[in-house]
Short mmCIF file of C-alpha atoms in Angstrom, two decimals:
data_model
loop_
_atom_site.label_atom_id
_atom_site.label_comp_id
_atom_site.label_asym_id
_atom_site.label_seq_id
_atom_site.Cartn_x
_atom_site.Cartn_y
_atom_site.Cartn_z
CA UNK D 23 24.83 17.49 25.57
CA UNK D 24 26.87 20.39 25.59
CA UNK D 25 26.84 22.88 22.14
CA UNK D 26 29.85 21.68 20.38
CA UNK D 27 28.11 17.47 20.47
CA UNK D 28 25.31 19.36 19.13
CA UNK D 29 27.03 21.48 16.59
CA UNK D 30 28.98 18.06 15.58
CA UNK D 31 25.88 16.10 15.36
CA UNK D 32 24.23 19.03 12.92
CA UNK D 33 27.24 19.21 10.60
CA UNK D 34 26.71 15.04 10.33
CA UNK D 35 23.02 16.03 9.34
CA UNK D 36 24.52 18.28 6.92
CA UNK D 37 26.81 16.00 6.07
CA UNK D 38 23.97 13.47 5.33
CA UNK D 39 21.26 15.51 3.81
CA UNK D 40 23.59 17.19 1.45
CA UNK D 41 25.11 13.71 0.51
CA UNK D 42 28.71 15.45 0.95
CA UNK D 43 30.81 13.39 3.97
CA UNK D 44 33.61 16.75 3.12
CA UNK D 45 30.81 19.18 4.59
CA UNK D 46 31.80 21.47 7.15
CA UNK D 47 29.68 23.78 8.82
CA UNK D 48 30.13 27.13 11.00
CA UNK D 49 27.74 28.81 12.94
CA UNK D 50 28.07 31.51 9.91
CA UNK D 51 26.97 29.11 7.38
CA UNK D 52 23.89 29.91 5.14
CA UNK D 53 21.58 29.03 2.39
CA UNK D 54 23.97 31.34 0.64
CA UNK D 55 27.26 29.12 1.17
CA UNK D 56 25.58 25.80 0.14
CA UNK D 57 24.52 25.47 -3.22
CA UNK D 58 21.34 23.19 -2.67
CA UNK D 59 20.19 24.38 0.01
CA UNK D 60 16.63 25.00 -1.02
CA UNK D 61 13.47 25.98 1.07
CA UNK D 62 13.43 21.70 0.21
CA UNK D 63 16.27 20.97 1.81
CA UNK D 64 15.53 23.58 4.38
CA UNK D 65 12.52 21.51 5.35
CA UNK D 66 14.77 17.84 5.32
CA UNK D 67 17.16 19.48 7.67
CA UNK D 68 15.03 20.56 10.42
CA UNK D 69 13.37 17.22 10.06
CA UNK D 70 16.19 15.46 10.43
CA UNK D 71 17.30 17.40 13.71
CA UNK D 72 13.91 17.21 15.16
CA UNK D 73 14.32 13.19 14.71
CA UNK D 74 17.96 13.13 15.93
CA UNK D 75 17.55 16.01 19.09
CA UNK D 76 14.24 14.33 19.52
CA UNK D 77 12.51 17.98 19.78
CA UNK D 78 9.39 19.77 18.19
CA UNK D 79 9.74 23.16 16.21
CA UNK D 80 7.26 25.49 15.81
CA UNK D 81 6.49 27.37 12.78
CA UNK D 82 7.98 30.22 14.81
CA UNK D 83 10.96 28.52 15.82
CA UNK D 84 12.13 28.21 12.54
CA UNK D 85 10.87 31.02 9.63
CA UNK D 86 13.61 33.51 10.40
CA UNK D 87 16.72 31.23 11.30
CA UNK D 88 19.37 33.10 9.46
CA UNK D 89 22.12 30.90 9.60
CA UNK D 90 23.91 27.33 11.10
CA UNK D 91 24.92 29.13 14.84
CA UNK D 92 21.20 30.39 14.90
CA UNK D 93 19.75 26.86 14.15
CA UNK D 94 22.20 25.04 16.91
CA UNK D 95 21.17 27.88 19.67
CA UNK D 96 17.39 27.03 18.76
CA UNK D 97 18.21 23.22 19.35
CA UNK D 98 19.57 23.92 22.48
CA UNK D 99 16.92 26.16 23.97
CA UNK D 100 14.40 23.54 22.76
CA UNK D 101 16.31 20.74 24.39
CA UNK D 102 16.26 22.86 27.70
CA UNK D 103 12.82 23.52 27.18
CA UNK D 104 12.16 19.65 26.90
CA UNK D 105 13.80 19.11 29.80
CA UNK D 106 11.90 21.78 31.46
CA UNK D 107 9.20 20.26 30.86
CA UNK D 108 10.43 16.86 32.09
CA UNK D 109 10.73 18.18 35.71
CA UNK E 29 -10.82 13.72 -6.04
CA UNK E 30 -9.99 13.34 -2.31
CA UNK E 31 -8.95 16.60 -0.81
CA UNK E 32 -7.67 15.78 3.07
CA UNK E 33 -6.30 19.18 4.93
CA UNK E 34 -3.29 18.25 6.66
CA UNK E 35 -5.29 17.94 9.73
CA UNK E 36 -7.38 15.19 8.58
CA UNK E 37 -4.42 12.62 8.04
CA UNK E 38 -3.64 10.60 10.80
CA UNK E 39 -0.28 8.01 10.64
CA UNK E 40 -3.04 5.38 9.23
CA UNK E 41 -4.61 6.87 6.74
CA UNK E 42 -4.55 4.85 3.84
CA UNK E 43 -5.87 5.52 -0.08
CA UNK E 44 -6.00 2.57 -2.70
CA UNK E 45 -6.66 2.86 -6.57
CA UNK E 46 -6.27 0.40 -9.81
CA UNK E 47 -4.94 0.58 -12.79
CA UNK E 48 -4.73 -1.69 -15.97
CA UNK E 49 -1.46 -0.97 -18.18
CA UNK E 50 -2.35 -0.88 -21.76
CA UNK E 51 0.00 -1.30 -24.74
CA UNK E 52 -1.27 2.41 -25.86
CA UNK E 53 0.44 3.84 -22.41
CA UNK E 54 3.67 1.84 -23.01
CA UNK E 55 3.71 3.99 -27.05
CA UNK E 56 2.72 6.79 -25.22
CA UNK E 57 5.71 7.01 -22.51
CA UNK E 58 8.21 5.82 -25.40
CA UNK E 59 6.85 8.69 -27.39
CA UNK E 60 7.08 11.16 -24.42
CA UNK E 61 10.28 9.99 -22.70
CA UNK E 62 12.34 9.17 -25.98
CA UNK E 63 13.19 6.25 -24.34
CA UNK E 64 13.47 3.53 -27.27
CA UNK E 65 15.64 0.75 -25.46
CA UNK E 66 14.23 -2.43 -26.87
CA UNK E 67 13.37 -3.94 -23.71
CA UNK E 68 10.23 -2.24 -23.77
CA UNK E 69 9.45 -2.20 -27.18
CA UNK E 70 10.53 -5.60 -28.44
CA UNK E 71 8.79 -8.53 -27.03
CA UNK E 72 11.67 -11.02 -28.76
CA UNK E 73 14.38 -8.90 -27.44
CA UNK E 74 12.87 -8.26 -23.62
CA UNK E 75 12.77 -12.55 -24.11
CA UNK E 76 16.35 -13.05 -25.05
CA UNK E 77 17.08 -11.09 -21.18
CA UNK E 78 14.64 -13.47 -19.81
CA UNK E 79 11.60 -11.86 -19.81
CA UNK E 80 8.12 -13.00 -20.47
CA UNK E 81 6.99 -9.81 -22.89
CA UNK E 82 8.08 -6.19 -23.39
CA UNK E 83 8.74 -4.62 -19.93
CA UNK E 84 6.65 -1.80 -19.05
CA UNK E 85 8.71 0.92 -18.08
CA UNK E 86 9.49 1.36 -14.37
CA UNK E 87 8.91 5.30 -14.45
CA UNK E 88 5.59 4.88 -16.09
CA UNK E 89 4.55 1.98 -13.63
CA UNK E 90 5.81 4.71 -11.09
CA UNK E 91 3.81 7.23 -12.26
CA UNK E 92 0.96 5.94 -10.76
CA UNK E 93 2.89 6.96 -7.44
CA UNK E 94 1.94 10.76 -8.57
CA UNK E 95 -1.43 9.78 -8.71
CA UNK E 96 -2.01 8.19 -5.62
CA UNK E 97 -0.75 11.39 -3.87
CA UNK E 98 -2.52 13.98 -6.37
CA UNK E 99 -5.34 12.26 -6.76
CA UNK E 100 -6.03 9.95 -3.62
CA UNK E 101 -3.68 10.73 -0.68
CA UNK E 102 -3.78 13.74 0.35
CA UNK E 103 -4.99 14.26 -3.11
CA UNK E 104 -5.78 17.92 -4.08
CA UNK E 105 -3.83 20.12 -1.89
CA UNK E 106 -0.80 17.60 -2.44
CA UNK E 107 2.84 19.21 -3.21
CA UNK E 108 4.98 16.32 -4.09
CA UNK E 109 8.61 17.06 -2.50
CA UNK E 110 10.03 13.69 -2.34
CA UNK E 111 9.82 9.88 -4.04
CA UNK E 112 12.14 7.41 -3.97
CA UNK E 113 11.38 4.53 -5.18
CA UNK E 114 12.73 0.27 -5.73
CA UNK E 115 11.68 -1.57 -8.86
CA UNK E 116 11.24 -5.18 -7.45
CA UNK E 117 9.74 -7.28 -10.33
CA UNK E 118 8.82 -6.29 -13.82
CA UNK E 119 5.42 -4.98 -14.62
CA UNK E 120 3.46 -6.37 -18.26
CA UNK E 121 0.83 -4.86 -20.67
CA UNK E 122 -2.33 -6.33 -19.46
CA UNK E 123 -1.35 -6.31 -15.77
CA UNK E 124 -3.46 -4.47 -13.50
CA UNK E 125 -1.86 -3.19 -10.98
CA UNK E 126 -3.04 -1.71 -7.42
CA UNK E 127 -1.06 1.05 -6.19
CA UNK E 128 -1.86 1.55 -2.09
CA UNK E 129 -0.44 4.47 0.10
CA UNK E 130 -0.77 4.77 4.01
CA UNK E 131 1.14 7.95 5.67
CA UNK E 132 3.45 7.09 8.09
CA UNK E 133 4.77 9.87 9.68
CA UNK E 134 3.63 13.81 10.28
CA UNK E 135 5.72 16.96 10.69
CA UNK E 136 3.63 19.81 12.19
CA UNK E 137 5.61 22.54 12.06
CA UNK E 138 6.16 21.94 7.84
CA UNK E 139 3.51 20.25 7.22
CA UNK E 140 4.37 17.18 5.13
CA UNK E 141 3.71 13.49 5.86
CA UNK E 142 5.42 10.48 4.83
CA UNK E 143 3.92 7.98 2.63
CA UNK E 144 4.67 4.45 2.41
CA UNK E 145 3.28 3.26 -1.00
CA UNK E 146 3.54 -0.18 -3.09
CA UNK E 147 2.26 -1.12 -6.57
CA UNK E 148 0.88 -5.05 -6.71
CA UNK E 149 -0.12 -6.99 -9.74
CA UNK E 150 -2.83 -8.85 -10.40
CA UNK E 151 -1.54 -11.91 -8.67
CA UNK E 152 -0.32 -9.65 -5.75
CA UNK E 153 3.23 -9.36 -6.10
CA UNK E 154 4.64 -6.48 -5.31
CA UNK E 155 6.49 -4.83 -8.12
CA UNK E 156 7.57 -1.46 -6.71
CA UNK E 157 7.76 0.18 -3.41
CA UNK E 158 8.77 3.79 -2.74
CA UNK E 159 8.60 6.19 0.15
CA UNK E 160 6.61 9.53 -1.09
CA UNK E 161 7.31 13.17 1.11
CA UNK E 162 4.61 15.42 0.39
CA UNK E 163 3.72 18.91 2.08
CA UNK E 164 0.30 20.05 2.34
#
């Protein structure tokens, strides 16, 4: 899966989470741009892309993502890492 | 009070408690809530919409959901984040009702489990269900 599947499939969790099927995310998008997007829905979100990517973050991973293009890289190195592991 | 760390739950783990509604609770909520509709206050009204009695309400039967997970499961350290919740037959004063929770599913990284919960009566029909996120 290449990064703009992934970045397609993360704006349809946005899309989903924030109940909003108009949502469109760049990789500068932030808590800031998105009026409910809580430390809450902070949590949903990386839930939902751990189900969907079928990956496991780390507290690490995830305390100082800063925006949408931050969150897609770490899906992609985790992906890699999974299939890493795989081999 | 139970008090399970987040390491103690498994997908499994599963709390149960009763709980008789009393005609005192139902003034109580209507006092709190300012919720006066007459289905819940008038047993000859709730009976003209084809009910047996006054219907308890469905957000006080629900409550109980915010016991099970302060109280019971994971109890104590519980931060409820989450609840939604289907009202599937109506609830009456007198019926005691048995509220059961078993988690489902665990995110490490956040901490919070999924809780699959359901109220039964008496006669054990199930009059809610909900699905409760909690972090721990």
């Amino acid at each position: 899966m290449n990064r703009e599947k992934i970045f397609l499939t993360v704006n349809e969790i946005f899309r989903e989470i924030f109940d909003d099927p108009e949502l469109s995310v760049t990789d500068k998008t932030d808590a800031n741009d998105i009026e409910d997007w809580d430390s809450l829905e902070q949590i949903n979100l990386l839930v939902a892309m751990e189900k969907k990517f079928l990956i496991k973050f780390s507290v690490d991973d995830v305390e100082n993502l800063q925006n949408v293009g931050e969150t897609v890289d770490l899906i992609i190195r985790k992906i890699e890492e999974k299939g890493d592991e795989q081999l | 009070m139970n008090s399970y760390s987040y390491e103690e739950l498994s997908v499994g783990t599963t709390e149960t408690f009763e709980v008789e509604v009393t005609d005192e609770m139902l003034r109580a909520f209507c006092e709190m809530s300012g919720d006066v509709n007459p289905l819940h206050t008038d047993a000859d009204f709730a009976k003209s919409r084809g009910f047996d009695s006054k219907v308890v309400y469905g957000m006080l039967t629900s409550s109980f959901y915010s016991t099970l997970v302060g109280v019971y499961l994971p109890g104590e350290r519980c931060i409820l984040q989450e609840i939604s919740i289907k009202f599937r037959k109506p609830v009456y004063v007198g019926d005691v009702i048995r509220v059961t929770g078993r988690v489902i599913e665990k995110t490490d990284f956040v901490k919070r489990v999924v809780i699959k919960a359901f109220a039964e009566n008496q006669t054990g029909v199930k009059v809610n269900t909900a699905t409760i996120s909690v972090g721990l």
